[in-house]
Coordinates of C-alpha atoms in Angstrom, one line a residue:
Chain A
X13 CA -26.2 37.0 3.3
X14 CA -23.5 35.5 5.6
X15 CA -24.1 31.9 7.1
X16 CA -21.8 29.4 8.8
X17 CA -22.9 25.9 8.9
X18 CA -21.5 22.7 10.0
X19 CA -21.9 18.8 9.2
X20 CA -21.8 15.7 11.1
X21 CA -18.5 14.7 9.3
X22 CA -16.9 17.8 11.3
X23 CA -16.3 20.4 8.0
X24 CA -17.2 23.9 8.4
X25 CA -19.1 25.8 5.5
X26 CA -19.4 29.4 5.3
X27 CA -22.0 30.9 2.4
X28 CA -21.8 33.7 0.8
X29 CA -24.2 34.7 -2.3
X30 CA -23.6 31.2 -4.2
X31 CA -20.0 30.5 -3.2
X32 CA -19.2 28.4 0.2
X33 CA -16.3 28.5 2.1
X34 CA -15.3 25.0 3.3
X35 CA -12.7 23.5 5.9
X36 CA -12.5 21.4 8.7
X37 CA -13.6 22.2 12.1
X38 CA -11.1 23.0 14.8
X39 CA -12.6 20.1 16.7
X40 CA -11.3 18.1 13.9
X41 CA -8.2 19.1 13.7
X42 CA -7.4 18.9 17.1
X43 CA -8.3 15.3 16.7
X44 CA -5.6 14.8 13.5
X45 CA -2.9 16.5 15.5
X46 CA -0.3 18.0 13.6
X47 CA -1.5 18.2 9.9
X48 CA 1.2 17.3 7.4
X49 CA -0.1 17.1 4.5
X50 CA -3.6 18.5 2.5
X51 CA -4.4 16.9 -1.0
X52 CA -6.0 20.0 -2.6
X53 CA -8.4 19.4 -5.3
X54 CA -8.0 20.6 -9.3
X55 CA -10.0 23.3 -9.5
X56 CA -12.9 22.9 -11.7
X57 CA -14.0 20.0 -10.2
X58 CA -17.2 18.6 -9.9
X59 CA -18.7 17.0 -6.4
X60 CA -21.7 15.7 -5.3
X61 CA -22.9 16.6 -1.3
X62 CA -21.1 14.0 0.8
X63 CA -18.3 13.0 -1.7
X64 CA -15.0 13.1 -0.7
X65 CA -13.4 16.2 -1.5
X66 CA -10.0 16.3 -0.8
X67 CA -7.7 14.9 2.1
X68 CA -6.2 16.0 5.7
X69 CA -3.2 13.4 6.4
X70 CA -1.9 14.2 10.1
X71 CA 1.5 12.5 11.4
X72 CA -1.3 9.5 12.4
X73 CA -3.3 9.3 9.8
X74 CA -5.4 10.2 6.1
X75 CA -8.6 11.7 6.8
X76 CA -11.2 12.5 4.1
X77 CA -13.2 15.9 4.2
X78 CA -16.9 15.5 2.6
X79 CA -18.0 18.2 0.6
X80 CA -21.3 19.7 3.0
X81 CA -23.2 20.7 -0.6
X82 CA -22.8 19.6 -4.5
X83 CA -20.8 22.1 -6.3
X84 CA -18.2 23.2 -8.5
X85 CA -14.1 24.3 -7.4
X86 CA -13.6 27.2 -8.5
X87 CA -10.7 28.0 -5.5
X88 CA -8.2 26.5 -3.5
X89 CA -6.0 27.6 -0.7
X90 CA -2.7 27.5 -2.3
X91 CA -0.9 28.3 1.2
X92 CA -1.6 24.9 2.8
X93 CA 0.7 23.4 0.0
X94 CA 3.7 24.8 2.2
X95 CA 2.3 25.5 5.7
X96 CA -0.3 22.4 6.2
X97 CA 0.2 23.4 10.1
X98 CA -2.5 26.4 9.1
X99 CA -5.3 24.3 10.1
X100 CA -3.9 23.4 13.4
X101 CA -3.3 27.6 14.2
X102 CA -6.8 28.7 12.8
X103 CA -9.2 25.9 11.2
X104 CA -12.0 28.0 10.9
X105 CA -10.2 31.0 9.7
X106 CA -7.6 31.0 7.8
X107 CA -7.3 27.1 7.4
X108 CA -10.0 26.8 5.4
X109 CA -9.8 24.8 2.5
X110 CA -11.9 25.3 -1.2
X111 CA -14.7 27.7 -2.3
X112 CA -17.0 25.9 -3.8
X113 CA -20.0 27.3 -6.4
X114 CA -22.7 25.7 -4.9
X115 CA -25.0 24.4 -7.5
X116 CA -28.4 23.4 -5.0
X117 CA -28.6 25.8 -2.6
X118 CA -31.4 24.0 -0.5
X119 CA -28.9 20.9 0.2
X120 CA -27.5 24.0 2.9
X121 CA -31.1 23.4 5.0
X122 CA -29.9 19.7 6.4
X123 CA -26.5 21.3 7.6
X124 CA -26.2 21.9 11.3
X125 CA -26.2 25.2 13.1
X126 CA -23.3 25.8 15.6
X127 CA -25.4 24.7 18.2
X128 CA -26.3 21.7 16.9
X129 CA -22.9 20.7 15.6
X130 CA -21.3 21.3 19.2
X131 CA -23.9 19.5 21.2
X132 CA -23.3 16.5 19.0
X133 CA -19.3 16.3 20.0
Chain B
X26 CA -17.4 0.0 22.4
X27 CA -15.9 -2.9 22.8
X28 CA -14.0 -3.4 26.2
X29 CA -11.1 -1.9 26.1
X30 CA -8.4 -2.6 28.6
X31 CA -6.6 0.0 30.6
X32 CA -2.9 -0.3 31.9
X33 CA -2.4 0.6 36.1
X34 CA -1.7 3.9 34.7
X35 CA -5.0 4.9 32.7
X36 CA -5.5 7.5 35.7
X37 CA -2.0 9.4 35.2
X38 CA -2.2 9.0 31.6
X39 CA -6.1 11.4 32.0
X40 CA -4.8 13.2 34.6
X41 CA -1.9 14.5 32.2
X42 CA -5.0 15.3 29.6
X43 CA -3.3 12.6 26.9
X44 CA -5.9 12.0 24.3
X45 CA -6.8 8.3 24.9
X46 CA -7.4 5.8 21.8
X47 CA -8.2 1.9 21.5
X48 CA -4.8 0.2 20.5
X49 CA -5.1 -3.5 20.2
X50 CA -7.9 -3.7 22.6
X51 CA -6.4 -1.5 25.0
X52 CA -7.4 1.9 25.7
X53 CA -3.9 4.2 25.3
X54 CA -2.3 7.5 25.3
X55 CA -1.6 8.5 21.1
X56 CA -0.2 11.8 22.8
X57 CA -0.6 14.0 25.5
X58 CA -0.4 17.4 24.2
X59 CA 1.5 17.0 20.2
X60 CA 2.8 14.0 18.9
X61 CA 5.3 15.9 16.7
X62 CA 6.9 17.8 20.4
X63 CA 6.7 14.4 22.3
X64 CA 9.1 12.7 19.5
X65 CA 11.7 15.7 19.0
X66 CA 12.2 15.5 22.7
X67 CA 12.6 11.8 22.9
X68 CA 15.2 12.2 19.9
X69 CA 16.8 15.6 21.5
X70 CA 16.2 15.2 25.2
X71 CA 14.6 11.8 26.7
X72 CA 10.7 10.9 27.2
X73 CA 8.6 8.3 29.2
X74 CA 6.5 5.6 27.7
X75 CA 3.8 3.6 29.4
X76 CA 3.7 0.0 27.7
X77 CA 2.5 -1.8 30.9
X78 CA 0.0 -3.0 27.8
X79 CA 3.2 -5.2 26.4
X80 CA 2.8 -9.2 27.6
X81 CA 5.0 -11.5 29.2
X82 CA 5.4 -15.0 29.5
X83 CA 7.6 -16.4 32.2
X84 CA 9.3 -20.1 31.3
X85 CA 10.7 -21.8 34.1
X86 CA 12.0 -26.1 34.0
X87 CA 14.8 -27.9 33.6
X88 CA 14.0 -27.3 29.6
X89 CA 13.6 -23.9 29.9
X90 CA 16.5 -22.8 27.2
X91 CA 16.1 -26.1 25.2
X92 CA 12.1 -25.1 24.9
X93 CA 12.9 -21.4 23.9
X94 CA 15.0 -22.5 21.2
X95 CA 12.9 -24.8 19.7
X96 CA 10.2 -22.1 20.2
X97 CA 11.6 -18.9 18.6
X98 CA 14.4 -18.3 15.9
X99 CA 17.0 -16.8 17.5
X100 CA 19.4 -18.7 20.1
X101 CA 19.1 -18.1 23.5
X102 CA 21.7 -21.4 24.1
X103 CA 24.4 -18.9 22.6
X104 CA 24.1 -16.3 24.8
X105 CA 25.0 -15.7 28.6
X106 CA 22.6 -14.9 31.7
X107 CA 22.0 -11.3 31.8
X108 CA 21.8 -10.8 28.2
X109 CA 18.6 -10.7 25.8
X110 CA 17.4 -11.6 22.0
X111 CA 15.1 -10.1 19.9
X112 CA 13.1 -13.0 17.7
X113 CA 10.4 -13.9 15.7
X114 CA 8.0 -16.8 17.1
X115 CA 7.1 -19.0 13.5
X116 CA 4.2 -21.0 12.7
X117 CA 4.6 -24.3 11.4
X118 CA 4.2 -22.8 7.9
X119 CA 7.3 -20.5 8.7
X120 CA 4.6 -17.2 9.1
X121 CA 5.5 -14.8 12.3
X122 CA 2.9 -15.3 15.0
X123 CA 4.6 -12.5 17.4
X124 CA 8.2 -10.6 17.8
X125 CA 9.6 -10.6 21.3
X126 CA 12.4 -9.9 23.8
X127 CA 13.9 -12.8 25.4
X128 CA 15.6 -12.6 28.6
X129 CA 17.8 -15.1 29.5
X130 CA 18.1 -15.5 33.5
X131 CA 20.0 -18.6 33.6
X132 CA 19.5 -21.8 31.7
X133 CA 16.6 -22.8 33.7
X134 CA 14.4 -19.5 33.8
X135 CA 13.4 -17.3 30.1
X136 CA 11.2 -14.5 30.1
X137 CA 9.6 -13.6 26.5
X138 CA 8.2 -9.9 26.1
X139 CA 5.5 -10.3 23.3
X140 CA 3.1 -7.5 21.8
X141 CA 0.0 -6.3 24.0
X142 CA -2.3 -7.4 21.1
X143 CA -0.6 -11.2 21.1
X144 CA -0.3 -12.2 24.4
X145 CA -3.6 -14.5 24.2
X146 CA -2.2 -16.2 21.1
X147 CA 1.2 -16.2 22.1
X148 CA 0.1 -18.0 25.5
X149 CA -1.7 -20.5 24.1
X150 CA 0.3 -21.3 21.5
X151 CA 3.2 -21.5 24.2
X152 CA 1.3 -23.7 26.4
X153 CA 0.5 -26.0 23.2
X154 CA 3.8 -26.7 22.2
X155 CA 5.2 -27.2 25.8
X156 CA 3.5 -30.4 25.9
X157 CA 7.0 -32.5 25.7
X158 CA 9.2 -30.1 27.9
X159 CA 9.8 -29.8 31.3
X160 CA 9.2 -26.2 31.7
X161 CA 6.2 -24.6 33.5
X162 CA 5.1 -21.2 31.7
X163 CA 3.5 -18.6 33.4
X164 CA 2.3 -15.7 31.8
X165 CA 2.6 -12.8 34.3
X166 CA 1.2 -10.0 31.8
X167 CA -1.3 -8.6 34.3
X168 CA 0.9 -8.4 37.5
X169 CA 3.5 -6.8 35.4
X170 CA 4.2 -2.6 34.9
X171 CA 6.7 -1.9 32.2
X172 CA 7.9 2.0 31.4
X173 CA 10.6 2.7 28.7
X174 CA 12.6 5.5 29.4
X175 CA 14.5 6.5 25.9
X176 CA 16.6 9.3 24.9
X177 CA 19.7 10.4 24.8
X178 CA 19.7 11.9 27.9
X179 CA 17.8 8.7 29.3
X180 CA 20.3 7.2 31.2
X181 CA 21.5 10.5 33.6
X182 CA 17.7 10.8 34.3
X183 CA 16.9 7.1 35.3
X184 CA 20.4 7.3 37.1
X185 CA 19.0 9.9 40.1
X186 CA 16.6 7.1 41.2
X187 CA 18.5 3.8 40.5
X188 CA 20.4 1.9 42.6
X189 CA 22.2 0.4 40.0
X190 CA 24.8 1.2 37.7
X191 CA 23.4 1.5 34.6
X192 CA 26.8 2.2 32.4
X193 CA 27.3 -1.2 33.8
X194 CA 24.2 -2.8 31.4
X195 CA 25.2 -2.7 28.1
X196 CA 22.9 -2.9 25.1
X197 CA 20.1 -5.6 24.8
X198 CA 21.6 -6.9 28.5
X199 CA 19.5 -6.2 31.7
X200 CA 19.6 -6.9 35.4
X201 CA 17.4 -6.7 38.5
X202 CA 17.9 -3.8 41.1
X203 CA 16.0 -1.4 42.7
X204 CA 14.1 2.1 40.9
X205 CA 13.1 4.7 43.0
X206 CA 12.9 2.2 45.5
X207 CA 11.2 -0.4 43.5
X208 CA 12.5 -4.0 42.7
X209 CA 13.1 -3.9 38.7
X210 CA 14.3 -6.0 35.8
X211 CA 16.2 -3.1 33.8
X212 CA 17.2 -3.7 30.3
X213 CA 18.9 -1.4 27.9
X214 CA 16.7 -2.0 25.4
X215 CA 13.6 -0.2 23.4
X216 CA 11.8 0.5 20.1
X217 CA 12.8 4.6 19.4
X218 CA 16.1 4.2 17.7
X219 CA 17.8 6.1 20.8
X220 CA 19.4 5.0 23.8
X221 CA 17.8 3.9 26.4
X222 CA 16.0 1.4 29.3
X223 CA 13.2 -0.7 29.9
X224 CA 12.1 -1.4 33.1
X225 CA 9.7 -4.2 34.5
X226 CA 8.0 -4.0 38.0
X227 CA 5.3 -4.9 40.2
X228 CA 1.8 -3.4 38.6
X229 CA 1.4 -1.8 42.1
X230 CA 4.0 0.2 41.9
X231 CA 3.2 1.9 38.9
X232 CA 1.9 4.8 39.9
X233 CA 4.5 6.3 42.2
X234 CA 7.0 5.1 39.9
X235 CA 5.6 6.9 36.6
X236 CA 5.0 10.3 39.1
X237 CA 8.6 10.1 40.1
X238 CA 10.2 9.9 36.5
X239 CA 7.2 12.6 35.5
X240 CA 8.7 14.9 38.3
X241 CA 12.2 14.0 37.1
X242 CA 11.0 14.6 33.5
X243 CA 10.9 18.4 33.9
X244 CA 14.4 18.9 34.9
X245 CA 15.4 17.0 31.7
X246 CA 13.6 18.7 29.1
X247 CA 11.3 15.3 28.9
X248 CA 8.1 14.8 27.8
X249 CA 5.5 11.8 28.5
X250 CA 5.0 10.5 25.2
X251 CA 3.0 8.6 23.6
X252 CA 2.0 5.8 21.2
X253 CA 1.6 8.0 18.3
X254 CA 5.4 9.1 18.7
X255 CA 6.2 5.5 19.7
X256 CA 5.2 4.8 16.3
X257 CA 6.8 7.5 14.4
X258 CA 10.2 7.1 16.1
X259 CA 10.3 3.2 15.6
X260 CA 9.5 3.6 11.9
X261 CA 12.2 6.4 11.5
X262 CA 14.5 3.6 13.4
X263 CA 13.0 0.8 10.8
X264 CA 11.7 -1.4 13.6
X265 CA 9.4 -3.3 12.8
X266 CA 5.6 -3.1 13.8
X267 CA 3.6 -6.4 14.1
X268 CA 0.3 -6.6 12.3
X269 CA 1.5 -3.8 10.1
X270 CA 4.7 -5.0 8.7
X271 CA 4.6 -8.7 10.1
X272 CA 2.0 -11.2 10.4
X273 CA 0.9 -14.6 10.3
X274 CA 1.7 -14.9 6.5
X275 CA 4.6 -13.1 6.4
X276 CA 8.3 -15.1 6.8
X277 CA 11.0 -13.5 8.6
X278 CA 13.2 -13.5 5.8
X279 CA 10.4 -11.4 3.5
X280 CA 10.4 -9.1 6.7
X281 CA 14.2 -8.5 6.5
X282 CA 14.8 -9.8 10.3
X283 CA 16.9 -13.0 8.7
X284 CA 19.8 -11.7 11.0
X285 CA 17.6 -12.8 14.1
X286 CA 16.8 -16.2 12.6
X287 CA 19.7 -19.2 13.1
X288 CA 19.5 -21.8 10.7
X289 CA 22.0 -23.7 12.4
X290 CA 19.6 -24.6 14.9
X291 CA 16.2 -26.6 15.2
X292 CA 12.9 -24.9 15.3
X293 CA 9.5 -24.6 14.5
X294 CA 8.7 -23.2 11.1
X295 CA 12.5 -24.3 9.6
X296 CA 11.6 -26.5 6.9
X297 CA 9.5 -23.5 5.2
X298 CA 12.4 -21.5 5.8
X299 CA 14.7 -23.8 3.8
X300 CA 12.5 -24.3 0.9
X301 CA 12.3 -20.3 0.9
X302 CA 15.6 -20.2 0.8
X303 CA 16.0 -23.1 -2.3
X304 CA 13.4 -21.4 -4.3
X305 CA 14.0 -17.4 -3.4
X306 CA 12.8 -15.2 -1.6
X307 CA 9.2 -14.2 -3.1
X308 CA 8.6 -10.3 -1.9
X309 CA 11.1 -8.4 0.4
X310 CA 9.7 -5.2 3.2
X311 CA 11.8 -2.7 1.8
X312 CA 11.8 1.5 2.1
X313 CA 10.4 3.4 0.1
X314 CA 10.9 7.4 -0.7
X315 CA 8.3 9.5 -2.5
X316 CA 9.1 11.6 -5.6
X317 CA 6.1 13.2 -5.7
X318 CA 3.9 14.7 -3.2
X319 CA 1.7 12.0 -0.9
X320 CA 1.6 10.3 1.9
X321 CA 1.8 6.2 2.0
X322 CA -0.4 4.6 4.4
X323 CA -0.6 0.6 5.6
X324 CA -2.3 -1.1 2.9
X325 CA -2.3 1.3 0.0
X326 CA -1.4 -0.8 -3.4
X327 CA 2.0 -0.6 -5.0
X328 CA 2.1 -0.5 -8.8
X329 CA 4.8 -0.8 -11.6
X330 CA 3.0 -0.7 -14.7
X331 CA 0.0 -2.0 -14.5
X332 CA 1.1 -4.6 -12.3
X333 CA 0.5 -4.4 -8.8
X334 CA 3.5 -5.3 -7.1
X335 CA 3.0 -4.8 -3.2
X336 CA 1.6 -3.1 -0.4
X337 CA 2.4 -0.5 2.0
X338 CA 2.8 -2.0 5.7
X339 CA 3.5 1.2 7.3
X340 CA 3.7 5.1 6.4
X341 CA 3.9 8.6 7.8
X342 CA 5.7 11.5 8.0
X343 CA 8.9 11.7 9.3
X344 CA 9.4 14.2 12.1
X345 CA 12.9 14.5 12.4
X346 CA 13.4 14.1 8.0
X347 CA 10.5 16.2 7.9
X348 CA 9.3 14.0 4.9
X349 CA 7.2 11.0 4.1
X350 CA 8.6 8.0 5.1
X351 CA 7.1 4.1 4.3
X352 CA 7.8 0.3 4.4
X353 CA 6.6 -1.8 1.6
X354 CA 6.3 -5.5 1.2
X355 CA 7.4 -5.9 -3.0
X356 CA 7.5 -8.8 -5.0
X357 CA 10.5 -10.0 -6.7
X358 CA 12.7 -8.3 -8.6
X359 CA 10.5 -5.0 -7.9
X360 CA 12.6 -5.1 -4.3
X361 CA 15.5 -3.7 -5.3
X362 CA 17.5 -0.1 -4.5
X363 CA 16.4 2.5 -6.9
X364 CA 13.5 0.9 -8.3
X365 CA 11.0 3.1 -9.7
X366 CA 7.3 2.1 -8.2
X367 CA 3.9 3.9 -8.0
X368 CA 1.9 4.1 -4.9
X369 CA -1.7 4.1 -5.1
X370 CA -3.0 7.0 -2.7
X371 CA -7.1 7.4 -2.8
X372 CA -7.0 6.4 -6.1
X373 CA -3.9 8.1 -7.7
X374 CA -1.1 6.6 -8.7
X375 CA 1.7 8.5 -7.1
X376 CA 5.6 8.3 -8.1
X377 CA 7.9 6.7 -5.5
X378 CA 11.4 4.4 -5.0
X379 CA 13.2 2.1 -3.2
X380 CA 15.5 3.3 -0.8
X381 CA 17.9 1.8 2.4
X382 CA 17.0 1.7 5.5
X383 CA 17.0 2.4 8.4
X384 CA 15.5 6.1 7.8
X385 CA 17.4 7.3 10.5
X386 CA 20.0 6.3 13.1
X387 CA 19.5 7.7 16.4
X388 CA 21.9 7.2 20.0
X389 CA 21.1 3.6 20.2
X390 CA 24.4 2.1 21.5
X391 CA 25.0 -0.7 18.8
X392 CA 23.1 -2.7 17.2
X393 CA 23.1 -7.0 17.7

């Protein structure tokens, strides 16, 4: 089963089986502007729901993006290291960020639908 | 919210769809479409700034010159009507309260140009030390528009509407004339590193004037720009930013600006100075380059060893070097070229160096 859910903090997450898909919302980058830079985390690690889980830096500023469910990295996007400006072309696509394992699936039931996550912009 | 102030152009600045943020209690333009696009073009082409949010203080009296010197660093007795300084304002402790432009119209009438966010504390701070002077000041910060027109190609635009020569006004000098049919003080002066004016008017006239140079814009390859590039391009230029990389603690000699600070003169916040200068110079704003990948960001910690060593004042990525660019405020002897330092970004320690400045020279005619 396919899902795409979002969080208050403005990251996308897009489940599949146990592994999510996780980036930031194109809301939120058109906020940061012109991305320069995306601290990618080692893969392997650990986070808790709502830890920080890597960084977006824009020409303005460092932003944090919160991991939507607890989980394990076990993938990074590698082309961001040299073409950052991916999340500015295609956020929800393919500027997304890590694939996480998630490790509680139910912590995906207080993510927001679309819906939801656009009517609270 | 708190309640933000808007400049005579807030309407033209939504109407061109600019993304609007709170900047020192005022509510500005950080871009209109792309920050990275609005500061190529300023460096390439020429662009348009609204800083109607910029203060200033009008100082009129027989004492007028006399007061100014005792009040800022710089000398305004040493230079002729017509011309301008840049200086830091001191404290009695030697710690920079503002930075500012002052005009010199003759040796009776000064007008200081302070930062948006200062103008209340410059004012009264003014007012307070004007006690035993016969000068009246004024401050004029709400009847004022000011738009900086900066880029290469800055002064053939502003040329098609001024009545004025402007090869005639050379660097850091200014007159009064009409632009676009408006009564201005024009100054070649600004805070991009390229050439380029400043010009003061009436807040009534803003509007038609910034729809005029908008209009002009387009047959220039400009761009309305805004503070986000305003920011980038003065860090690249290795201007300095008050509140980031001056404040009330910092002296202008640890901010580098000792060539706008004459010691052959009387004023307030000497005496710290010449201790400073007896027992050394504690910390230094110096740039820095990265070695390894990161970012450096106002306030992040600098490290060598375990001992931290300074703080970042100001950080982003350069545009035109297309790299990361910061000043840091180091302690002694951690200040000098070459040295090896660590920046702490979100927790890491990341590999850095002390570098020269400025990061980049743009068209700016010459420097004072």
């Amino acid at each position: 089963m396919r899902m795409r859910k979002f969080t208050k903090t403005h990251e996308w997450v897009e489940v599949e089986g146990n592994v999510a898909t996780i980036g930031i919302t194109a809301h939120a980058a058109e906020e940061l502007g012109d991305v320069t830079f995306v601290e990618l985390p080692e893969e392997g690690k650990e986070v808790k729901k709502g830890d920080a889980l890597c960084a977006v830096e824009s020409v303005k500023s460092a932003s944090d993006v919160y991991s939507p469910v607890s989980g394990k990295v076990i993938e990074v996007n590698t082309e961001l290291d040299a073409n950052p400006e991916i999340i500015n072309e295609d956020a929800e696509g393919k500027g997304w960020i890590v694939k996480l394992e998630i490790s509680d699936e139910s912590e995906l039931n207080d993510l927001l639908t679309e819906e939801e996550y656009k009517s609270s912009l | 919210m708190e309640n933000l102030k808007k400049t005579p152009l807030f309407e033209e600045h939504v109407r061109l769809g600019a993304k609007m943020v709170p900047f020192g209690g005022w509510e500005m333009p950080v871009w209109y479409s792309n920050l990275k696009e609005e500061h190529h073009t300023v460096r390439n082409n020429v662009g348009i700034f609204d800083v109607s949010h910029m203060g200033e203080i009008d100082i009129r009296g027989n004492d007028a010159v006399k007061f100014v010197n005792y009040l800022i660093t710089n000398n305004v007795e040493k230079i002729k009507p017509g011309e301008i300084v840049y200086s830091p304002m001191l404290n009695e402790n030697g710690g920079i309260i503002d930075d500012l432009l002052a005009y010199k119209y003759s040796d009776e009438h000064v007008l200081l140009v302070v930062n948006a966010s200062n103008i209340e504390k410059d004012y009264n701070w003014i007012i307070k030390q004007a006690e035993n002077f016969d000068v009246e000041v004024k401050n004029i910060s709400d009847e004022t528009a000011q738009i900086a027109v900066q880029g290469p190609k800055a002064e053939e635009m502003l040329q098609e509407i001024s009545g004025v020569d402007l090869k005639e006004i050379s660097y850091y000098n200014f007159t009064e004339g009409r632009i676009n049919g408006i009564q201005c003080l024009i100054s070649r002066t600004g805070y991009t590193g390229e050439d380029g004016f400043e010009i003061y008017f009436d807040r009534e006239a803003a509007v038609p004037m910034w729809r005029k140079l908008i209009e002009l814009l387009g047959k220039y390859d400009g761009k309305p720009s805004g503070l986000g590039a305003r920011d980038t391009l003065r860090l690249e230029a290795t201007y300095l930013l008050y509140g980031n990389d001056m404040t009330d603690d910092i002296t202008p000699f640890e901010a580098g600006i000792k060539w706008a600070v004459d010691m052959e003169k009387d004023f307030i916040g000497k005496e710290p100075l010449l201790k400073e200068k007896e027992t050394g110079i504690r910390r230094r704003l110096k740039g820095i380059e990265m070695l390894e990948k990161g970012i450096p960001r106002h306030g992040y910690k600098v490290f060598v060893g375990d001992e931290e060593v300074g703080f970042i004042t100001s950080g982003t990525v350069s545009p035109t070097l297309d790299k990361p660019i910061a000043l840091a405020m180091l302690n002694k002897p951690y200040y000098k070229k070459d040295t090896e330092i660590e920046v702490e970004i979100r927790g890491k320690r990341v590999k850095a160096k002390v570098i020269k400045t400025p990061f980049y020279r743009g068209s700016v005619k010459n420097r004072k």
